[in-house]
């Protein structure tokens, strides 16, 4: 059974252009802003979520399942860190991951500090996508948009991250690592059977967030014509992923087969995935 992604609307494409990527390192230090810094946010369980946040959560879990990844476990402390930063961004019409300790609503200079203040010491990354999502379906579409950004994708689909919390608006996700031993999974994007893939997609092979990926061969082929599609390596934005970008925009409404061989976190991998553009 093939999984179908929602098409990227012009709104979501604009949101993708505004999306920002969380780094592995965080800025430190800073003061607080009185009562605002002590504000507590409800650690809602996923079942209690609604609107765009619920859509964002559900879509992320669905895509991870489709890739053979374990579901992320909700953590209220990470949710608090995410929501407090979303509130700060809204309050100051700001973008990005940093907060200014001189401004109201400051809860930490970077995502790691905000999570630590909420009681979580193993935060590994943060994704933010700006835009006025108001519905469940828009929350899902915004998650799809984030996955077309290779840097965001590396965090959201990392096989060694297993806890998260989401806040919004803007939709903000903070991811962490429980410390439990996790099964390492080789992740391809697009995934096998994916439809409505953006024609300018950057393809990837990844595993754990800071793992080592070595690709020995990669082939992209137009299924209808049998012609190989030329690709070029693409910068991985500091993650462990290996990325390839087609040299020409892919054809609309076309099935492609991508075959990759190599190693992911020391394990030999040979995978073929099929996807259709839209």
PDB file of C-alpha atoms in Angstrom:
ATOM      1  CA  UNK A   1       0.000   0.000   0.000  1.00  0.00           C
ATOM      2  CA  UNK A   2       1.465   3.347  -1.013  1.00  0.00           C
ATOM      3  CA  UNK A   3       1.460   6.356   1.297  1.00  0.00           C
ATOM      4  CA  UNK A   4       0.378   9.651  -0.223  1.00  0.00           C
ATOM      5  CA  UNK A   5       1.705  13.011   0.898  1.00  0.00           C
ATOM      6  CA  UNK A   6      -0.426  16.111   0.648  1.00  0.00           C
ATOM      7  CA  UNK A   7       0.698  18.427  -2.182  1.00  0.00           C
ATOM      8  CA  UNK A   8       2.790  21.406  -1.118  1.00  0.00           C
ATOM      9  CA  UNK A   9       0.619  24.481  -1.389  1.00  0.00           C
ATOM     10  CA  UNK A  10       2.060  27.915  -2.161  1.00  0.00           C
ATOM     11  CA  UNK A  11       1.536  28.760   1.513  1.00  0.00           C
ATOM     12  CA  UNK A  12       3.616  25.808   2.631  1.00  0.00           C
ATOM     13  CA  UNK A  13       6.332  26.541   0.069  1.00  0.00           C
ATOM     14  CA  UNK A  14       6.562  30.038   1.494  1.00  0.00           C
ATOM     15  CA  UNK A  15       6.715  28.609   4.993  1.00  0.00           C
ATOM     16  CA  UNK A  16       9.506  26.269   3.939  1.00  0.00           C
ATOM     17  CA  UNK A  17      11.536  29.225   2.721  1.00  0.00           C
ATOM     18  CA  UNK A  18      11.156  30.779   6.174  1.00  0.00           C
ATOM     19  CA  UNK A  19      11.984  27.607   8.121  1.00  0.00           C
ATOM     20  CA  UNK A  20      15.070  27.610  10.332  1.00  0.00           C
ATOM     21  CA  UNK A  21      17.309  24.751  11.488  1.00  0.00           C
ATOM     22  CA  UNK A  22      18.361  23.918  15.080  1.00  0.00           C
ATOM     23  CA  UNK A  23      22.084  23.279  15.607  1.00  0.00           C
ATOM     24  CA  UNK A  24      23.725  20.622  17.748  1.00  0.00           C
ATOM     25  CA  UNK A  25      25.412  23.254  19.902  1.00  0.00           C
ATOM     26  CA  UNK A  26      23.518  25.906  21.806  1.00  0.00           C
ATOM     27  CA  UNK A  27      24.207  29.408  22.970  1.00  0.00           C
ATOM     28  CA  UNK A  28      24.526  29.721  26.735  1.00  0.00           C
ATOM     29  CA  UNK A  29      23.779  32.028  29.585  1.00  0.00           C
ATOM     30  CA  UNK A  30      21.439  34.917  30.123  1.00  0.00           C
ATOM     31  CA  UNK A  31      19.146  36.389  32.698  1.00  0.00           C
ATOM     32  CA  UNK A  32      15.435  35.966  33.209  1.00  0.00           C
ATOM     33  CA  UNK A  33      12.414  38.184  32.981  1.00  0.00           C
ATOM     34  CA  UNK A  34      10.701  37.751  36.301  1.00  0.00           C
ATOM     35  CA  UNK A  35       7.398  35.912  36.240  1.00  0.00           C
ATOM     36  CA  UNK A  36       7.535  35.216  32.501  1.00  0.00           C
ATOM     37  CA  UNK A  37      10.627  33.058  32.932  1.00  0.00           C
ATOM     38  CA  UNK A  38       8.820  30.966  35.548  1.00  0.00           C
ATOM     39  CA  UNK A  39       5.657  30.448  33.531  1.00  0.00           C
ATOM     40  CA  UNK A  40       4.580  26.813  33.392  1.00  0.00           C
ATOM     41  CA  UNK A  41       2.981  25.296  30.300  1.00  0.00           C
ATOM     42  CA  UNK A  42       0.690  22.262  30.382  1.00  0.00           C
ATOM     43  CA  UNK A  43       2.509  19.029  29.537  1.00  0.00           C
ATOM     44  CA  UNK A  44      -0.363  17.850  27.354  1.00  0.00           C
ATOM     45  CA  UNK A  45      -0.317  14.241  26.260  1.00  0.00           C
ATOM     46  CA  UNK A  46      -0.587  13.818  22.474  1.00  0.00           C
ATOM     47  CA  UNK A  47      -4.187  12.608  22.816  1.00  0.00           C
ATOM     48  CA  UNK A  48      -5.100  15.983  24.308  1.00  0.00           C
ATOM     49  CA  UNK A  49      -3.585  17.992  21.451  1.00  0.00           C
ATOM     50  CA  UNK A  50      -5.688  19.650  18.772  1.00  0.00           C
ATOM     51  CA  UNK A  51      -5.420  21.867  15.711  1.00  0.00           C
ATOM     52  CA  UNK A  52      -2.123  22.399  13.885  1.00  0.00           C
ATOM     53  CA  UNK A  53       0.025  21.050  16.743  1.00  0.00           C
ATOM     54  CA  UNK A  54      -1.889  17.741  16.665  1.00  0.00           C
ATOM     55  CA  UNK A  55      -1.553  17.593  12.873  1.00  0.00           C
ATOM     56  CA  UNK A  56       2.178  18.252  13.103  1.00  0.00           C
ATOM     57  CA  UNK A  57       2.622  15.491  15.692  1.00  0.00           C
ATOM     58  CA  UNK A  58       0.497  12.930  13.855  1.00  0.00           C
ATOM     59  CA  UNK A  59       2.166  13.504  10.510  1.00  0.00           C
ATOM     60  CA  UNK A  60       5.651  13.183  11.998  1.00  0.00           C
ATOM     61  CA  UNK A  61       4.757   9.891  13.648  1.00  0.00           C
ATOM     62  CA  UNK A  62       3.196   8.579  10.427  1.00  0.00           C
ATOM     63  CA  UNK A  63       6.274   9.359   8.323  1.00  0.00           C
ATOM     64  CA  UNK A  64       8.616   7.840  10.898  1.00  0.00           C
ATOM     65  CA  UNK A  65       6.518   4.669  10.950  1.00  0.00           C
ATOM     66  CA  UNK A  66       6.586   4.504   7.147  1.00  0.00           C
ATOM     67  CA  UNK A  67      10.391   4.580   7.330  1.00  0.00           C
ATOM     68  CA  UNK A  68      10.602   1.844   9.956  1.00  0.00           C
ATOM     69  CA  UNK A  69      11.582   4.259  12.730  1.00  0.00           C
ATOM     70  CA  UNK A  70      10.307   3.921  16.281  1.00  0.00           C
ATOM     71  CA  UNK A  71       7.642   6.456  17.284  1.00  0.00           C
ATOM     72  CA  UNK A  72       8.812   9.439  19.289  1.00  0.00           C
ATOM     73  CA  UNK A  73       7.721   9.552  22.933  1.00  0.00           C
ATOM     74  CA  UNK A  74       6.040  12.744  24.090  1.00  0.00           C
ATOM     75  CA  UNK A  75       7.889  14.599  26.833  1.00  0.00           C
ATOM     76  CA  UNK A  76       6.140  17.444  28.631  1.00  0.00           C
ATOM     77  CA  UNK A  77       9.414  19.184  29.456  1.00  0.00           C
ATOM     78  CA  UNK A  78      10.359  19.381  25.784  1.00  0.00           C
ATOM     79  CA  UNK A  79       6.826  20.570  25.009  1.00  0.00           C
ATOM     80  CA  UNK A  80       7.246  23.319  27.588  1.00  0.00           C
ATOM     81  CA  UNK A  81      10.548  24.398  26.037  1.00  0.00           C
ATOM     82  CA  UNK A  82       8.959  24.409  22.571  1.00  0.00           C
ATOM     83  CA  UNK A  83       5.876  26.363  23.622  1.00  0.00           C
ATOM     84  CA  UNK A  84       7.807  28.952  25.598  1.00  0.00           C
ATOM     85  CA  UNK A  85       9.999  29.700  22.583  1.00  0.00           C
ATOM     86  CA  UNK A  86       7.003  29.832  20.230  1.00  0.00           C
ATOM     87  CA  UNK A  87       5.410  32.365  22.596  1.00  0.00           C
ATOM     88  CA  UNK A  88       8.625  34.413  22.659  1.00  0.00           C
ATOM     89  CA  UNK A  89       8.794  34.481  18.844  1.00  0.00           C
ATOM     90  CA  UNK A  90       5.168  35.548  18.571  1.00  0.00           C
ATOM     91  CA  UNK A  91       5.519  38.184  21.280  1.00  0.00           C
ATOM     92  CA  UNK A  92       8.444  39.845  19.516  1.00  0.00           C
ATOM     93  CA  UNK A  93       7.597  39.034  15.868  1.00  0.00           C
ATOM     94  CA  UNK A  94      10.964  37.258  15.792  1.00  0.00           C
ATOM     95  CA  UNK A  95      12.386  34.306  13.883  1.00  0.00           C
ATOM     96  CA  UNK A  96      15.078  31.761  14.685  1.00  0.00           C
ATOM     97  CA  UNK A  97      16.315  29.820  17.686  1.00  0.00           C
ATOM     98  CA  UNK A  98      17.953  32.487  19.832  1.00  0.00           C
ATOM     99  CA  UNK A  99      16.342  34.590  22.551  1.00  0.00           C
ATOM    100  CA  UNK A 100      17.533  37.933  23.899  1.00  0.00           C
ATOM    101  CA  UNK A 101      17.824  37.942  27.715  1.00  0.00           C
ATOM    102  CA  UNK A 102      16.921  41.646  27.710  1.00  0.00           C
ATOM    103  CA  UNK A 103      13.469  40.961  26.227  1.00  0.00           C
ATOM    104  CA  UNK A 104      10.277  39.912  27.988  1.00  0.00           C
ATOM    105  CA  UNK A 105       9.488  36.216  27.845  1.00  0.00           C
ATOM    106  CA  UNK A 106      13.140  35.085  27.781  1.00  0.00           C
ATOM    107  CA  UNK A 107      13.492  31.445  28.874  1.00  0.00           C
ATOM    108  CA  UNK A 108      16.905  30.527  27.476  1.00  0.00           C
ATOM    109  CA  UNK A 109      19.437  31.651  24.897  1.00  0.00           C
ATOM    110  CA  UNK A 110      19.086  28.460  22.844  1.00  0.00           C
ATOM    111  CA  UNK A 111      16.905  25.363  22.650  1.00  0.00           C
ATOM    112  CA  UNK A 112      19.261  23.342  24.886  1.00  0.00           C
ATOM    113  CA  UNK A 113      19.113  25.930  27.674  1.00  0.00           C
ATOM    114  CA  UNK A 114      15.331  26.239  27.423  1.00  0.00           C
ATOM    115  CA  UNK A 115      14.925  22.460  27.669  1.00  0.00           C
ATOM    116  CA  UNK A 116      17.379  22.305  30.565  1.00  0.00           C
ATOM    117  CA  UNK A 117      15.422  24.955  32.463  1.00  0.00           C
ATOM    118  CA  UNK A 118      12.295  22.874  31.926  1.00  0.00           C
ATOM    119  CA  UNK A 119      14.096  19.903  33.499  1.00  0.00           C
ATOM    120  CA  UNK A 120      15.306  18.033  30.388  1.00  0.00           C
ATOM    121  CA  UNK A 121      19.072  17.643  29.968  1.00  0.00           C
ATOM    122  CA  UNK A 122      19.390  15.767  26.663  1.00  0.00           C
ATOM    123  CA  UNK A 123      17.836  18.062  24.052  1.00  0.00           C
ATOM    124  CA  UNK A 124      19.501  17.530  20.664  1.00  0.00           C
ATOM    125  CA  UNK A 125      17.750  19.849  18.237  1.00  0.00           C
ATOM    126  CA  UNK A 126      14.879  22.155  17.422  1.00  0.00           C
ATOM    127  CA  UNK A 127      12.876  22.802  14.270  1.00  0.00           C
ATOM    128  CA  UNK A 128      10.679  25.832  13.666  1.00  0.00           C
ATOM    129  CA  UNK A 129       8.422  26.595  10.740  1.00  0.00           C
ATOM    130  CA  UNK A 130       6.869  30.027  10.529  1.00  0.00           C
ATOM    131  CA  UNK A 131       3.432  30.677   9.109  1.00  0.00           C
ATOM    132  CA  UNK A 132      -0.105  31.051  10.379  1.00  0.00           C
ATOM    133  CA  UNK A 133      -1.199  27.432  10.517  1.00  0.00           C
ATOM    134  CA  UNK A 134      -4.664  27.247  12.102  1.00  0.00           C
ATOM    135  CA  UNK A 135      -6.006  23.788  11.256  1.00  0.00           C
ATOM    136  CA  UNK A 136      -5.069  20.148  11.753  1.00  0.00           C
ATOM    137  CA  UNK A 137      -4.452  19.664   8.017  1.00  0.00           C
ATOM    138  CA  UNK A 138      -2.211  22.726   7.851  1.00  0.00           C
ATOM    139  CA  UNK A 139      -0.168  21.316  10.722  1.00  0.00           C
ATOM    140  CA  UNK A 140       0.344  18.133   8.704  1.00  0.00           C
ATOM    141  CA  UNK A 141       1.290  20.075   5.567  1.00  0.00           C
ATOM    142  CA  UNK A 142       3.798  22.190   7.480  1.00  0.00           C
ATOM    143  CA  UNK A 143       5.496  18.994   8.683  1.00  0.00           C
ATOM    144  CA  UNK A 144       5.719  17.795   5.074  1.00  0.00           C
ATOM    145  CA  UNK A 145       7.302  21.142   4.151  1.00  0.00           C
ATOM    146  CA  UNK A 146       9.943  20.742   6.853  1.00  0.00           C
ATOM    147  CA  UNK A 147      10.899  17.330   5.474  1.00  0.00           C
ATOM    148  CA  UNK A 148      11.887  18.946   2.172  1.00  0.00           C
ATOM    149  CA  UNK A 149      14.586  20.846   4.066  1.00  0.00           C
ATOM    150  CA  UNK A 150      17.455  18.331   4.475  1.00  0.00           C
ATOM    151  CA  UNK A 151      18.686  19.900   7.691  1.00  0.00           C
ATOM    152  CA  UNK A 152      15.305  19.694   9.393  1.00  0.00           C
ATOM    153  CA  UNK A 153      14.774  16.209   7.982  1.00  0.00           C
ATOM    154  CA  UNK A 154      17.984  14.983   9.619  1.00  0.00           C
ATOM    155  CA  UNK A 155      16.611  15.845  13.069  1.00  0.00           C
ATOM    156  CA  UNK A 156      12.990  14.835  12.599  1.00  0.00           C
ATOM    157  CA  UNK A 157      13.934  11.450  11.103  1.00  0.00           C
ATOM    158  CA  UNK A 158      17.047  10.664  13.167  1.00  0.00           C
ATOM    159  CA  UNK A 159      17.000   7.058  14.335  1.00  0.00           C
ATOM    160  CA  UNK A 160      18.724   7.863  17.643  1.00  0.00           C
ATOM    161  CA  UNK A 161      16.309  10.570  18.812  1.00  0.00           C
ATOM    162  CA  UNK A 162      13.270   9.180  20.607  1.00  0.00           C
ATOM    163  CA  UNK A 163      11.605  11.966  22.624  1.00  0.00           C
ATOM    164  CA  UNK A 164       9.965  15.216  21.580  1.00  0.00           C
ATOM    165  CA  UNK A 165       7.590  18.024  22.419  1.00  0.00           C
ATOM    166  CA  UNK A 166       5.764  20.427  20.109  1.00  0.00           C
ATOM    167  CA  UNK A 167       4.392  23.915  20.667  1.00  0.00           C
ATOM    168  CA  UNK A 168       3.001  26.676  18.529  1.00  0.00           C
ATOM    169  CA  UNK A 169       2.351  28.915  16.816  1.00  0.00           C
ATOM    170  CA  UNK A 170       4.871  29.069  15.102  1.00  0.00           C
ATOM    171  CA  UNK A 171       5.096  25.277  15.074  1.00  0.00           C
ATOM    172  CA  UNK A 172       8.168  24.465  17.158  1.00  0.00           C
ATOM    173  CA  UNK A 173       9.523  20.970  17.843  1.00  0.00           C
ATOM    174  CA  UNK A 174      12.274  20.154  20.337  1.00  0.00           C
ATOM    175  CA  UNK A 175      13.795  16.681  20.086  1.00  0.00           C
ATOM    176  CA  UNK A 176      15.805  14.728  22.632  1.00  0.00           C
ATOM    177  CA  UNK A 177      17.469  11.434  23.403  1.00  0.00           C
ATOM    178  CA  UNK A 178      16.357   9.260  26.306  1.00  0.00           C
ATOM    179  CA  UNK A 179      19.665   7.461  26.652  1.00  0.00           C
ATOM    180  CA  UNK A 180      18.092   4.065  25.906  1.00  0.00           C
ATOM    181  CA  UNK A 181      19.745   1.833  23.335  1.00  0.00           C
ATOM    182  CA  UNK A 182      17.959   2.377  20.028  1.00  0.00           C
ATOM    183  CA  UNK A 183      17.970   0.289  16.874  1.00  0.00           C
ATOM    184  CA  UNK A 184      19.802   2.204  14.152  1.00  0.00           C
ATOM    185  CA  UNK A 185      17.775   2.488  10.953  1.00  0.00           C
ATOM    186  CA  UNK A 186      18.894   3.516   7.455  1.00  0.00           C
ATOM    187  CA  UNK A 187      16.508   6.252   6.309  1.00  0.00           C
ATOM    188  CA  UNK A 188      15.899   7.240   2.700  1.00  0.00           C
ATOM    189  CA  UNK A 189      14.002  10.294   1.563  1.00  0.00           C
ATOM    190  CA  UNK A 190      11.798  10.164  -0.372  1.00  0.00           C
ATOM    191  CA  UNK A 191      10.620   6.906   1.153  1.00  0.00           C
ATOM    192  CA  UNK A 192       9.444   3.919  -0.850  1.00  0.00           C
ATOM    193  CA  UNK A 193       6.007   4.479  -2.380  1.00  0.00           C
ATOM    194  CA  UNK A 194       5.892   8.201  -1.597  1.00  0.00           C
ATOM    195  CA  UNK A 195       3.782  10.261  -3.982  1.00  0.00           C
ATOM    196  CA  UNK A 196       3.379  13.992  -4.614  1.00  0.00           C
ATOM    197  CA  UNK A 197       7.124  14.479  -4.201  1.00  0.00           C
ATOM    198  CA  UNK A 198       8.375  17.982  -4.945  1.00  0.00           C
ATOM    199  CA  UNK A 199      10.158  18.096  -8.322  1.00  0.00           C
ATOM    200  CA  UNK A 200      13.176  19.889  -6.802  1.00  0.00           C
ATOM    201  CA  UNK A 201      13.585  17.332  -4.011  1.00  0.00           C
ATOM    202  CA  UNK A 202      17.023  16.737  -2.504  1.00  0.00           C
ATOM    203  CA  UNK A 203      17.379  13.004  -1.894  1.00  0.00           C
ATOM    204  CA  UNK A 204      19.092  11.637   1.202  1.00  0.00           C
ATOM    205  CA  UNK A 205      20.410   8.596   3.021  1.00  0.00           C
ATOM    206  CA  UNK A 206      20.794   9.021   6.771  1.00  0.00           C
ATOM    207  CA  UNK A 207      20.801   7.168  10.070  1.00  0.00           C
ATOM    208  CA  UNK A 208      21.609   8.479  13.522  1.00  0.00           C
ATOM    209  CA  UNK A 209      21.984  12.223  13.938  1.00  0.00           C
ATOM    210  CA  UNK A 210      25.775  12.291  14.158  1.00  0.00           C
ATOM    211  CA  UNK A 211      26.398   8.909  12.587  1.00  0.00           C
ATOM    212  CA  UNK A 212      28.593   8.077   9.646  1.00  0.00           C
ATOM    213  CA  UNK A 213      27.057   7.453   6.233  1.00  0.00           C
ATOM    214  CA  UNK A 214      29.193   6.318   3.294  1.00  0.00           C
ATOM    215  CA  UNK A 215      27.615   5.928  -0.151  1.00  0.00           C
ATOM    216  CA  UNK A 216      29.455   3.757  -2.669  1.00  0.00           C
ATOM    217  CA  UNK A 217      26.906   4.089  -5.475  1.00  0.00           C
ATOM    218  CA  UNK A 218      23.710   5.997  -6.197  1.00  0.00           C
ATOM    219  CA  UNK A 219      21.420   5.738  -9.207  1.00  0.00           C
ATOM    220  CA  UNK A 220      18.247   7.643 -10.035  1.00  0.00           C
ATOM    221  CA  UNK A 221      16.207   6.412 -12.984  1.00  0.00           C
ATOM    222  CA  UNK A 222      13.062   7.568 -14.771  1.00  0.00           C
ATOM    223  CA  UNK A 223      10.877   4.455 -14.691  1.00  0.00           C
ATOM    224  CA  UNK A 224       8.940   5.269 -17.866  1.00  0.00           C
ATOM    225  CA  UNK A 225      11.928   5.989 -20.102  1.00  0.00           C
ATOM    226  CA  UNK A 226      14.574   3.898 -18.352  1.00  0.00           C
ATOM    227  CA  UNK A 227      16.926   6.891 -18.531  1.00  0.00           C
ATOM    228  CA  UNK A 228      19.333   7.620 -15.697  1.00  0.00           C
ATOM    229  CA  UNK A 229      19.010  11.041 -14.071  1.00  0.00           C
ATOM    230  CA  UNK A 230      22.244  12.876 -13.323  1.00  0.00           C
ATOM    231  CA  UNK A 231      22.682  13.900  -9.680  1.00  0.00           C
ATOM    232  CA  UNK A 232      25.327  15.812  -7.781  1.00  0.00           C
ATOM    233  CA  UNK A 233      26.396  15.656  -4.125  1.00  0.00           C
ATOM    234  CA  UNK A 234      24.828  18.301  -1.921  1.00  0.00           C
ATOM    235  CA  UNK A 235      26.167  19.835   1.350  1.00  0.00           C
ATOM    236  CA  UNK A 236      24.751  18.049   4.379  1.00  0.00           C
ATOM    237  CA  UNK A 237      24.395  21.109   6.653  1.00  0.00           C
ATOM    238  CA  UNK A 238      26.540  19.558   9.380  1.00  0.00           C
ATOM    239  CA  UNK A 239      24.503  16.361   9.799  1.00  0.00           C
ATOM    240  CA  UNK A 240      25.517  12.757   9.142  1.00  0.00           C
ATOM    241  CA  UNK A 241      23.330  12.451   6.034  1.00  0.00           C
ATOM    242  CA  UNK A 242      24.539  12.024   2.456  1.00  0.00           C
ATOM    243  CA  UNK A 243      22.543  14.179   0.034  1.00  0.00           C
ATOM    244  CA  UNK A 244      22.044  14.162  -3.732  1.00  0.00           C
ATOM    245  CA  UNK A 245      20.336  16.788  -5.877  1.00  0.00           C
ATOM    246  CA  UNK A 246      19.184  16.070  -9.435  1.00  0.00           C
ATOM    247  CA  UNK A 247      21.052  18.304 -11.875  1.00  0.00           C
ATOM    248  CA  UNK A 248      17.759  19.128 -13.603  1.00  0.00           C
ATOM    249  CA  UNK A 249      14.313  19.547 -12.077  1.00  0.00           C
ATOM    250  CA  UNK A 250      12.464  16.242 -12.152  1.00  0.00           C
ATOM    251  CA  UNK A 251       9.526  15.755 -14.496  1.00  0.00           C
ATOM    252  CA  UNK A 252       6.028  16.311 -13.144  1.00  0.00           C
ATOM    253  CA  UNK A 253       3.810  13.295 -12.434  1.00  0.00           C
ATOM    254  CA  UNK A 254       6.589  10.764 -13.016  1.00  0.00           C
ATOM    255  CA  UNK A 255       7.704   7.643 -11.140  1.00  0.00           C
ATOM    256  CA  UNK A 256      11.405   7.393 -10.323  1.00  0.00           C
ATOM    257  CA  UNK A 257      13.479   4.546  -8.867  1.00  0.00           C
ATOM    258  CA  UNK A 258      16.448   5.409  -6.651  1.00  0.00           C
ATOM    259  CA  UNK A 259      19.005   2.759  -5.689  1.00  0.00           C
ATOM    260  CA  UNK A 260      21.697   3.380  -3.099  1.00  0.00           C
ATOM    261  CA  UNK A 261      24.436   1.173  -1.659  1.00  0.00           C
ATOM    262  CA  UNK A 262      26.812   1.979   1.162  1.00  0.00           C
ATOM    263  CA  UNK A 263      27.027   1.843   4.941  1.00  0.00           C
ATOM    264  CA  UNK A 264      24.984   3.592   7.632  1.00  0.00           C
ATOM    265  CA  UNK A 265      26.454   3.626  11.122  1.00  0.00           C
ATOM    266  CA  UNK A 266      28.710   0.746  10.098  1.00  0.00           C
ATOM    267  CA  UNK A 267      25.936  -1.440   8.666  1.00  0.00           C
ATOM    268  CA  UNK A 268      25.919  -2.339   4.954  1.00  0.00           C
ATOM    269  CA  UNK A 269      22.891  -0.950   3.132  1.00  0.00           C
ATOM    270  CA  UNK A 270      21.428  -1.589  -0.307  1.00  0.00           C
ATOM    271  CA  UNK A 271      18.031  -0.024  -0.862  1.00  0.00           C
ATOM    272  CA  UNK A 272      15.789   0.759  -3.808  1.00  0.00           C
ATOM    273  CA  UNK A 273      12.896   3.142  -3.350  1.00  0.00           C
ATOM    274  CA  UNK A 274      10.229   4.302  -5.780  1.00  0.00           C
ATOM    275  CA  UNK A 275       8.587   7.717  -5.658  1.00  0.00           C
ATOM    276  CA  UNK A 276       6.293   9.834  -7.814  1.00  0.00           C
ATOM    277  CA  UNK A 277       6.577  13.569  -8.363  1.00  0.00           C
ATOM    278  CA  UNK A 278       3.774  16.095  -8.372  1.00  0.00           C
TER     279      UNK A 278
END
